[in-house]
Amino acid sequence: MLTRPDVAIVGAGPVGLAIAWRCASRGLRVTVHDPAPGSGASHVAAGMLSPVAEAYFGEHELTGLLAESAARWPRFAADLAEAAGVDVGYRADGTLVVGLTADDLAEARRLWSYQQGLGLPITPLRPSELRDREPALAPRVRGGAVAPGDHQVDPRRLVAALRVAAERAGAVLRPARVGALSEVDARVTVVAAGCGAAALTGLPVRPVKGQVLRLRAPGRGAPDFRHVIRGYADGESIYLVPRDSGEVVVGATVEERADTEVTAGAVLRLLRAAVDLVPELAEYELVEATAGLRPGTPDNAPVIGPLPGRPGVLVATGHHRHGIVLTPVTADLVTELIVTGEPDPLLAPFTPDRFGKEPRWN
Ligand SMILES: Cc1cc2nc3c(=O)[nH]c(=O)nc-3n(C[C@H](O)[C@H](O)[C@H](O)COP(=O)(O)OP(=O)(O)OC[C@H]3O[C@@H](n4cnc5c(N)ncnc54)[C@H](O)[C@@H]3O)c2cc1C
């Protein structure tokens, strides 16, 4: 008979697998339960690590956590590459925030002025400076700013690497869905099931649908632009994430829906905005159109910590638009909590008890 694990993790997305890797590396016996590892939001995600461009009005605590996790990313990527022998596609070329029309630029500037006010590293550029940095931008683009510390990683490679690293460290993957927490027997259970966490915990985690496209540069070379490009094009919020493989991720819709259908209207809007910003994309191959479900919460921040009323159960979910950038800090905080029993002060704003007796979402 197998011994009872120290830690059972429900969900093998980036969050669950990173916790599994870190815990197993600390000598804990770990199992990870998931019928389809890596099939959640991470399969669709763009992989922007954007603590600055994703700093929104009224989200101070989340902004702080994004910065903390982004700062841990270079070390995390290097450790993971060494542990797994898989390159996760971490790139530090920076991000350009742009506006196509005068109205788009005003909208982009409203947000980056706020970000500058917080002391975050984002610098407005003259149109000529913008085009010097990224000649692939359309001449019509009115202006923009650069956030040099906003980087990117390939989420599919990340999950593949985390799976190898976790298993090499001794974690055991169990390919089965968990229908209720009573099915899992371990000293500590960690619910890291993305949107699946709502049914298991009653926490207000809801699906927020996002549709994305994947294009490929002609001839399978790298795209002609290096920065992540994000901003507005005729009122459409859009981002373009170029990878060394030749892939460009074009995203994303934000819809209060729980289905994963790809709609013609979304594809049309994403492609039009993408080609308006970078005309050469019209010559790229359209390789994939997919939709995923972000695990959203009422305050857009993750839910990390002990589940009230359930001794021995921790949650690490609700990462919404930020689960990739937040993977390192989430894994570190949860692992420390399990190993030492002491919550890091960083956790305080994100614990599940902040939702009080709020009714469950579904
Ligand atoms: C279109 C889109 C673009 C995005 N872009 C970015 C980005 O650029 N940067 C960024 O930081 N984040 C981005 N995100 C968000 C990011 O993908 C998520 O926050 C992240 O994937 C959450 O990780 P997770 O491990 O918690 O959940 P998921 O990745 O959703 O994985 C959850 C796992 O749990 C499993 N599971 C669910 N229920 C059960 C159950 N009952 N039993 C067992 N297993 C279960 C699923 O099979 C799945 O494998 C994006 C998301 C979308 C949809």
Short mmCIF file of C-alpha atoms and ligand atoms in Angstrom, two decimals:
data_model
loop_
_atom_site.label_atom_id
_atom_site.label_comp_id
_atom_site.label_asym_id
_atom_site.label_seq_id
_atom_site.Cartn_x
_atom_site.Cartn_y
_atom_site.Cartn_z
CA MET A 1 0.00 0.00 0.00
CA LEU A 2 1.21 3.55 -0.78
CA THR A 3 1.98 5.78 2.20
CA ARG A 4 -0.29 8.76 2.77
CA PRO A 5 1.18 11.78 0.97
CA ASP A 6 2.18 14.90 2.84
CA VAL A 7 0.63 17.08 0.16
CA ALA A 8 -2.11 16.31 -2.37
CA ILE A 9 -2.59 18.94 -5.04
CA VAL A 10 -5.82 19.15 -7.03
CA GLY A 11 -5.02 20.62 -10.45
CA ALA A 12 -1.93 20.33 -12.64
CA GLY A 13 -1.90 23.77 -14.22
CA PRO A 14 1.10 26.04 -13.74
CA VAL A 15 0.07 26.90 -10.18
CA GLY A 16 -0.49 23.31 -8.99
CA LEU A 17 2.60 21.95 -10.74
CA ALA A 18 4.85 24.72 -9.43
CA ILE A 19 3.67 24.03 -5.87
CA ALA A 20 4.25 20.31 -6.49
CA TRP A 21 7.79 20.95 -7.73
CA ARG A 22 8.70 23.26 -4.84
CA CYS A 23 7.16 20.98 -2.17
CA ALA A 24 8.72 17.81 -3.59
CA SER A 25 12.09 19.60 -3.77
CA ARG A 26 11.77 20.25 -0.02
CA GLY A 27 11.46 16.51 0.62
CA LEU A 28 7.67 16.27 0.96
CA ARG A 29 5.73 13.35 -0.51
CA VAL A 30 3.46 14.92 -3.14
CA THR A 31 0.62 13.69 -5.36
CA VAL A 32 -1.02 15.79 -8.08
CA HIS A 33 -4.54 14.94 -9.26
CA ASP A 34 -5.68 16.06 -12.72
CA PRO A 35 -7.35 14.15 -15.58
CA ALA A 36 -5.77 16.49 -18.15
CA PRO A 37 -2.66 18.32 -16.90
CA GLY A 38 -2.06 21.69 -18.54
CA SER A 39 -5.48 21.74 -20.23
CA GLY A 40 -6.83 24.73 -18.29
CA ALA A 41 -6.35 28.45 -18.86
CA SER A 42 -2.60 28.04 -19.27
CA HIS A 43 -3.07 26.17 -22.55
CA VAL A 44 -4.52 29.33 -24.05
CA ALA A 45 -2.60 32.00 -22.10
CA ALA A 46 -0.26 34.45 -23.82
CA GLY A 47 2.38 34.36 -21.09
CA MET A 48 2.90 38.09 -20.60
CA LEU A 49 4.73 38.86 -17.36
CA SER A 50 3.34 42.38 -17.03
CA PRO A 51 3.53 43.88 -13.54
CA VAL A 52 3.49 47.38 -15.02
CA ALA A 53 1.08 47.30 -17.97
CA GLU A 54 -1.34 45.23 -15.86
CA ALA A 55 -1.34 47.72 -12.94
CA TYR A 56 -4.94 48.94 -12.93
CA PHE A 57 -6.75 51.62 -10.94
CA GLY A 58 -7.69 50.53 -7.43
CA GLU A 59 -5.68 47.28 -7.43
CA HIS A 60 -2.69 48.36 -5.29
CA GLU A 61 -2.21 45.09 -3.45
CA LEU A 62 -2.44 43.00 -6.59
CA THR A 63 0.02 45.38 -8.32
CA GLY A 64 2.49 44.78 -5.48
CA LEU A 65 2.16 41.00 -5.76
CA LEU A 66 2.62 41.14 -9.55
CA ALA A 67 5.85 43.11 -9.08
CA GLU A 68 7.09 40.70 -6.41
CA SER A 69 6.43 37.67 -8.60
CA ALA A 70 7.84 39.26 -11.77
CA ALA A 71 11.05 39.96 -9.85
CA ARG A 72 11.28 36.26 -8.97
CA TRP A 73 10.79 35.15 -12.59
CA PRO A 74 14.39 35.23 -13.93
CA ARG A 75 15.63 33.00 -11.10
CA PHE A 76 12.55 30.78 -11.32
CA ALA A 77 13.03 30.30 -15.08
CA ALA A 78 16.72 29.48 -14.63
CA ASP A 79 16.06 27.01 -11.80
CA LEU A 80 13.31 25.36 -13.80
CA ALA A 81 15.40 25.07 -16.95
CA GLU A 82 18.09 23.37 -14.88
CA ALA A 83 15.68 21.05 -13.05
CA ALA A 84 13.71 20.03 -16.14
CA GLY A 85 16.14 20.49 -19.00
CA VAL A 86 13.38 22.40 -20.81
CA ASP A 87 13.68 26.04 -21.92
CA VAL A 88 10.48 27.88 -20.96
CA GLY A 89 10.94 30.67 -23.51
CA TYR A 90 11.55 33.44 -20.95
CA ARG A 91 12.27 36.66 -22.88
CA ALA A 92 13.13 40.08 -21.51
CA ASP A 93 12.64 42.27 -24.60
CA GLY A 94 10.14 44.54 -22.86
CA THR A 95 6.67 45.72 -23.78
CA LEU A 96 5.41 48.60 -25.90
CA VAL A 97 2.02 50.08 -24.99
CA VAL A 98 0.55 51.83 -28.05
CA GLY A 99 -2.52 53.65 -29.34
CA LEU A 100 -3.59 53.50 -32.98
CA THR A 101 -5.81 56.59 -33.07
CA ALA A 102 -5.77 59.77 -30.99
CA ASP A 103 -8.59 58.34 -28.84
CA ASP A 104 -6.72 55.05 -28.42
CA LEU A 105 -3.60 56.93 -27.39
CA ALA A 106 -5.55 59.00 -24.87
CA GLU A 107 -6.91 55.79 -23.33
CA ALA A 108 -3.45 54.20 -23.19
CA ARG A 109 -1.95 57.40 -21.73
CA ARG A 110 -4.63 57.58 -19.01
CA LEU A 111 -3.47 54.20 -17.72
CA TRP A 112 0.28 54.71 -18.09
CA SER A 113 0.05 58.10 -16.33
CA TYR A 114 -1.49 56.26 -13.40
CA GLN A 115 1.28 53.65 -13.56
CA GLN A 116 3.95 56.36 -13.69
CA GLY A 117 2.30 57.98 -10.67
CA LEU A 118 2.87 54.73 -8.77
CA GLY A 119 6.57 54.98 -9.65
CA LEU A 120 6.42 52.00 -12.00
CA PRO A 121 8.94 51.80 -14.87
CA ILE A 122 7.03 52.96 -17.96
CA THR A 123 8.30 55.77 -20.21
CA PRO A 124 6.39 57.62 -22.94
CA LEU A 125 8.06 57.63 -26.36
CA ARG A 126 7.85 60.05 -29.27
CA PRO A 127 6.33 58.40 -32.40
CA SER A 128 9.80 58.38 -34.02
CA GLU A 129 11.30 56.69 -30.95
CA LEU A 130 8.51 54.14 -31.00
CA ARG A 131 9.17 53.25 -34.63
CA ASP A 132 12.93 53.16 -34.09
CA ARG A 133 12.33 50.50 -31.46
CA GLU A 134 9.80 48.59 -33.52
CA PRO A 135 9.83 49.38 -37.27
CA ALA A 136 7.11 46.77 -37.84
CA LEU A 137 4.52 49.10 -36.25
CA ALA A 138 2.10 50.72 -38.71
CA PRO A 139 2.92 54.35 -39.60
CA ARG A 140 -0.63 55.22 -38.41
CA VAL A 141 0.18 54.29 -34.80
CA ARG A 142 -0.08 57.61 -32.94
CA GLY A 143 2.24 56.96 -30.04
CA GLY A 144 3.08 54.85 -27.06
CA ALA A 145 5.30 54.03 -24.11
CA VAL A 146 7.83 51.38 -23.19
CA ALA A 147 7.68 49.15 -20.10
CA PRO A 148 11.14 47.53 -20.21
CA GLY A 149 10.48 45.29 -17.20
CA ASP A 150 7.37 43.61 -18.66
CA HIS A 151 8.62 40.32 -20.06
CA GLN A 152 7.14 37.07 -21.39
CA VAL A 153 7.31 33.28 -21.19
CA ASP A 154 5.69 30.46 -23.18
CA PRO A 155 2.96 28.98 -20.90
CA ARG A 156 2.81 25.62 -22.73
CA ARG A 157 6.55 25.14 -22.31
CA LEU A 158 6.24 26.30 -18.73
CA VAL A 159 3.69 23.61 -17.90
CA ALA A 160 5.71 20.92 -19.71
CA ALA A 161 8.85 21.95 -17.79
CA LEU A 162 7.05 22.09 -14.45
CA ARG A 163 5.64 18.63 -15.00
CA VAL A 164 9.10 17.18 -15.67
CA ALA A 165 10.63 19.07 -12.73
CA ALA A 166 7.86 17.99 -10.33
CA GLU A 167 8.12 14.34 -11.36
CA ARG A 168 11.93 14.39 -11.21
CA ALA A 169 11.66 15.79 -7.67
CA GLY A 170 9.43 12.84 -6.75
CA ALA A 171 5.87 14.15 -7.18
CA VAL A 172 3.40 11.53 -8.45
CA LEU A 173 0.75 12.49 -11.03
CA ARG A 174 -2.67 10.85 -10.70
CA PRO A 175 -4.70 11.25 -13.91
CA ALA A 176 -8.15 11.54 -12.33
CA ARG A 177 -10.66 14.28 -11.65
CA VAL A 178 -11.38 15.03 -7.99
CA GLY A 179 -15.15 15.32 -7.50
CA ALA A 180 -15.01 16.29 -3.81
CA LEU A 181 -12.24 17.04 -1.32
CA SER A 182 -13.26 13.99 0.73
CA GLU A 183 -11.83 11.85 -2.10
CA VAL A 184 -8.30 13.04 -1.30
CA ASP A 185 -6.33 11.72 1.66
CA ALA A 186 -3.22 13.70 2.61
CA ARG A 187 -1.83 15.74 5.49
CA VAL A 188 -2.42 18.90 3.45
CA THR A 189 -4.66 19.26 0.39
CA VAL A 190 -4.03 22.18 -1.97
CA VAL A 191 -6.86 23.15 -4.32
CA ALA A 192 -5.13 24.60 -7.38
CA ALA A 193 -7.82 23.71 -9.89
CA GLY A 194 -8.29 27.10 -11.58
CA CYS A 195 -11.99 27.51 -12.38
CA GLY A 196 -12.61 24.01 -11.00
CA ALA A 197 -11.91 25.37 -7.50
CA ALA A 198 -15.38 26.91 -7.18
CA ALA A 199 -17.18 23.56 -7.12
CA LEU A 200 -14.64 22.08 -4.68
CA THR A 201 -14.48 24.97 -2.21
CA GLY A 202 -17.56 27.18 -2.63
CA LEU A 203 -15.26 30.20 -3.13
CA PRO A 204 -16.44 32.91 -5.56
CA VAL A 205 -14.18 31.92 -8.46
CA ARG A 206 -15.90 32.41 -11.81
CA PRO A 207 -14.88 31.68 -15.41
CA VAL A 208 -13.93 34.69 -17.54
CA LYS A 209 -13.68 33.60 -21.15
CA GLY A 210 -10.78 34.73 -23.34
CA GLN A 211 -10.40 34.01 -27.05
CA VAL A 212 -6.92 34.11 -28.61
CA LEU A 213 -5.30 33.42 -31.96
CA ARG A 214 -1.92 31.95 -32.79
CA LEU A 215 -0.21 33.09 -35.99
CA ARG A 216 3.06 31.90 -37.47
CA ALA A 217 5.65 33.97 -39.32
CA PRO A 218 6.28 32.98 -42.96
CA GLY A 219 9.19 30.63 -43.49
CA ARG A 220 9.08 29.64 -39.82
CA GLY A 221 11.57 32.35 -38.89
CA ALA A 222 11.14 34.59 -35.85
CA PRO A 223 8.62 37.44 -36.19
CA ASP A 224 10.05 40.79 -37.30
CA PHE A 225 9.20 42.42 -33.98
CA ARG A 226 10.74 41.56 -30.60
CA HIS A 227 8.67 43.49 -28.04
CA VAL A 228 5.33 42.45 -26.69
CA ILE A 229 3.00 45.04 -28.25
CA ARG A 230 -0.21 45.90 -26.44
CA GLY A 231 -2.72 48.72 -26.39
CA TYR A 232 -5.76 49.88 -28.31
CA ALA A 233 -6.74 49.88 -31.96
CA ASP A 234 -10.01 51.66 -32.79
CA GLY A 235 -11.23 51.03 -29.26
CA GLU A 236 -10.26 47.33 -29.29
CA SER A 237 -7.97 46.21 -26.50
CA ILE A 238 -5.28 44.00 -28.04
CA TYR A 239 -1.90 42.38 -27.44
CA LEU A 240 0.66 40.71 -29.69
CA VAL A 241 3.25 38.38 -28.17
CA PRO A 242 6.09 37.31 -30.53
CA ARG A 243 8.06 34.16 -29.77
CA ASP A 244 11.40 32.89 -31.07
CA SER A 245 9.58 29.89 -32.58
CA GLY A 246 7.86 32.19 -35.09
CA GLU A 247 4.58 32.16 -33.18
CA VAL A 248 2.66 35.34 -32.44
CA VAL A 249 -0.14 35.16 -29.88
CA VAL A 250 -2.94 37.64 -30.57
CA GLY A 251 -5.35 38.23 -27.71
CA ALA A 252 -7.71 38.46 -26.11
CA THR A 253 -11.41 38.87 -25.50
CA VAL A 254 -12.69 39.27 -21.94
CA GLU A 255 -16.18 37.78 -21.67
CA GLU A 256 -18.36 36.87 -18.69
CA ARG A 257 -19.09 33.45 -20.16
CA ALA A 258 -18.25 29.84 -19.29
CA ASP A 259 -18.09 28.25 -22.77
CA THR A 260 -14.95 27.78 -24.87
CA GLU A 261 -16.42 28.34 -28.33
CA VAL A 262 -14.46 30.47 -30.78
CA THR A 263 -16.70 33.03 -32.47
CA ALA A 264 -16.32 34.57 -35.90
CA GLY A 265 -16.82 38.07 -34.48
CA ALA A 266 -13.98 37.70 -32.00
CA VAL A 267 -11.59 36.34 -34.65
CA LEU A 268 -12.53 39.24 -36.93
CA ARG A 269 -11.96 41.89 -34.25
CA LEU A 270 -8.67 40.41 -33.04
CA LEU A 271 -7.27 40.05 -36.56
CA ARG A 272 -8.35 43.53 -37.61
CA ALA A 273 -6.76 45.14 -34.54
CA ALA A 274 -3.58 43.04 -34.92
CA VAL A 275 -3.09 43.93 -38.58
CA ASP A 276 -3.91 47.59 -37.93
CA LEU A 277 -1.01 47.75 -35.45
CA VAL A 278 1.46 45.48 -37.31
CA PRO A 279 0.50 45.24 -41.00
CA GLU A 280 2.91 42.39 -41.82
CA LEU A 281 0.76 40.06 -39.69
CA ALA A 282 -1.64 39.83 -42.65
CA GLU A 283 0.96 37.58 -44.32
CA TYR A 284 1.27 35.23 -41.34
CA GLU A 285 -0.36 31.80 -41.19
CA LEU A 286 -3.39 31.54 -38.90
CA VAL A 287 -2.53 28.41 -36.94
CA GLU A 288 -4.94 28.28 -34.03
CA ALA A 289 -8.03 29.94 -32.61
CA THR A 290 -8.83 28.91 -29.04
CA ALA A 291 -10.71 30.04 -25.97
CA GLY A 292 -9.92 29.49 -22.30
CA LEU A 293 -11.45 30.32 -18.94
CA ARG A 294 -9.59 32.61 -16.57
CA PRO A 295 -10.32 31.89 -12.91
CA GLY A 296 -11.74 35.31 -11.95
CA THR A 297 -12.57 36.64 -8.48
CA PRO A 298 -14.68 39.60 -7.28
CA ASP A 299 -11.58 41.78 -6.71
CA ASN A 300 -9.48 40.32 -9.59
CA ALA A 301 -6.85 39.11 -7.11
CA PRO A 302 -5.85 35.50 -6.41
CA VAL A 303 -7.09 33.47 -3.44
CA ILE A 304 -4.18 31.89 -1.58
CA GLY A 305 -4.19 30.38 1.90
CA PRO A 306 -6.18 28.21 4.32
CA LEU A 307 -9.80 27.45 3.40
CA PRO A 308 -11.99 28.64 6.31
CA GLY A 309 -13.65 25.82 8.19
CA ARG A 310 -11.57 23.12 6.48
CA PRO A 311 -8.44 22.29 8.50
CA GLY A 312 -5.68 20.91 6.31
CA VAL A 313 -7.05 22.46 3.10
CA LEU A 314 -5.24 25.31 1.32
CA VAL A 315 -6.34 27.03 -1.86
CA ALA A 316 -4.26 28.62 -4.59
CA THR A 317 -6.63 29.79 -7.28
CA GLY A 318 -8.40 32.84 -8.70
CA HIS A 319 -5.32 34.01 -10.59
CA HIS A 320 -7.54 35.45 -13.31
CA ARG A 321 -5.41 37.30 -15.93
CA HIS A 322 -2.18 36.81 -13.96
CA GLY A 323 -1.65 33.14 -13.24
CA ILE A 324 1.52 32.87 -15.31
CA VAL A 325 3.25 35.90 -13.84
CA LEU A 326 2.07 34.91 -10.35
CA THR A 327 3.24 31.28 -10.55
CA PRO A 328 6.63 31.77 -8.79
CA VAL A 329 5.35 33.79 -5.83
CA THR A 330 2.29 31.57 -5.37
CA ALA A 331 4.43 28.43 -5.30
CA ASP A 332 6.90 29.99 -2.85
CA LEU A 333 4.21 31.29 -0.48
CA VAL A 334 2.23 28.04 -0.42
CA THR A 335 5.33 25.90 0.00
CA GLU A 336 6.60 28.04 2.91
CA LEU A 337 3.20 27.86 4.57
CA ILE A 338 3.17 24.07 4.30
CA VAL A 339 6.79 23.62 5.41
CA THR A 340 6.87 26.15 8.28
CA GLY A 341 3.19 26.55 9.18
CA GLU A 342 3.79 30.32 9.17
CA PRO A 343 2.00 32.53 6.61
CA ASP A 344 4.26 35.07 4.89
CA PRO A 345 2.92 38.62 5.48
CA LEU A 346 2.67 38.95 1.68
CA LEU A 347 -0.29 36.55 1.84
CA ALA A 348 -2.48 38.70 4.08
CA PRO A 349 -4.48 40.57 1.39
CA PHE A 350 -5.12 37.41 -0.61
CA THR A 351 -6.44 34.85 1.88
CA PRO A 352 -9.82 33.18 1.21
CA ASP A 353 -11.41 34.58 4.38
CA ARG A 354 -11.63 38.02 2.73
CA PHE A 355 -14.83 36.88 1.01
CA GLY A 356 -16.60 36.28 4.32
CA LYS A 357 -19.93 34.63 3.85
CA GLU A 358 -20.34 35.70 0.25
CA PRO A 359 -22.57 33.23 -1.61
CA ARG A 360 -20.85 30.73 -3.87
CA TRP A 361 -20.69 31.67 -7.51
CA ASN A 362 -22.37 28.64 -9.14
C1 LIG B 1 -6.91 34.11 -23.07
C2 LIG B 1 -6.06 34.08 -21.84
C3 LIG B 1 -4.88 34.78 -21.82
C4 LIG B 1 -4.09 34.80 -20.66
N1 LIG B 1 -2.90 35.49 -20.69
C5 LIG B 1 -2.13 35.53 -19.55
C6 LIG B 1 -0.91 36.23 -19.55
O1 LIG B 1 -0.49 36.77 -20.57
N2 LIG B 1 -0.19 36.27 -18.38
C7 LIG B 1 -0.62 35.68 -17.22
O2 LIG B 1 0.05 35.79 -16.20
N3 LIG B 1 -1.78 34.99 -17.21
C8 LIG B 1 -2.55 34.90 -18.34
N4 LIG B 1 -3.74 34.22 -18.33
C9 LIG B 1 -4.22 33.67 -17.06
C10 LIG B 1 -3.61 32.32 -16.75
O3 LIG B 1 -3.71 31.45 -17.85
C11 LIG B 1 -4.32 31.69 -15.55
O4 LIG B 1 -4.41 32.63 -14.50
C12 LIG B 1 -3.52 30.47 -15.09
O5 LIG B 1 -3.51 29.49 -16.11
C13 LIG B 1 -4.09 29.90 -13.81
O6 LIG B 1 -3.34 28.76 -13.51
P1 LIG B 1 -3.96 27.57 -12.68
O7 LIG B 1 -2.93 26.52 -12.57
O8 LIG B 1 -4.53 28.13 -11.42
O9 LIG B 1 -5.25 27.11 -13.52
P2 LIG B 1 -5.37 26.44 -14.95
O10 LIG B 1 -4.26 26.82 -15.84
O11 LIG B 1 -6.76 26.74 -15.42
O12 LIG B 1 -5.26 24.88 -14.63
C14 LIG B 1 -6.21 24.25 -13.81
C15 LIG B 1 -6.01 22.74 -13.87
O13 LIG B 1 -6.88 22.15 -12.90
C16 LIG B 1 -7.47 21.00 -13.43
N5 LIG B 1 -8.74 20.76 -12.73
C17 LIG B 1 -9.85 21.52 -12.70
N6 LIG B 1 -10.79 20.95 -11.93
C18 LIG B 1 -10.27 19.80 -11.45
C19 LIG B 1 -10.76 18.77 -10.60
N7 LIG B 1 -12.00 18.82 -10.07
N8 LIG B 1 -9.96 17.71 -10.33
C20 LIG B 1 -8.69 17.64 -10.84
N9 LIG B 1 -8.17 18.60 -11.66
C21 LIG B 1 -8.95 19.67 -11.95
C22 LIG B 1 -7.64 21.32 -14.92
O14 LIG B 1 -7.71 20.11 -15.69
C23 LIG B 1 -6.39 22.13 -15.22
O15 LIG B 1 -5.33 21.31 -15.69
C24 LIG B 1 -4.53 34.12 -19.49
C25 LIG B 1 -5.69 33.37 -19.53
C26 LIG B 1 -6.46 33.33 -20.69
C27 LIG B 1 -7.72 32.51 -20.72
#
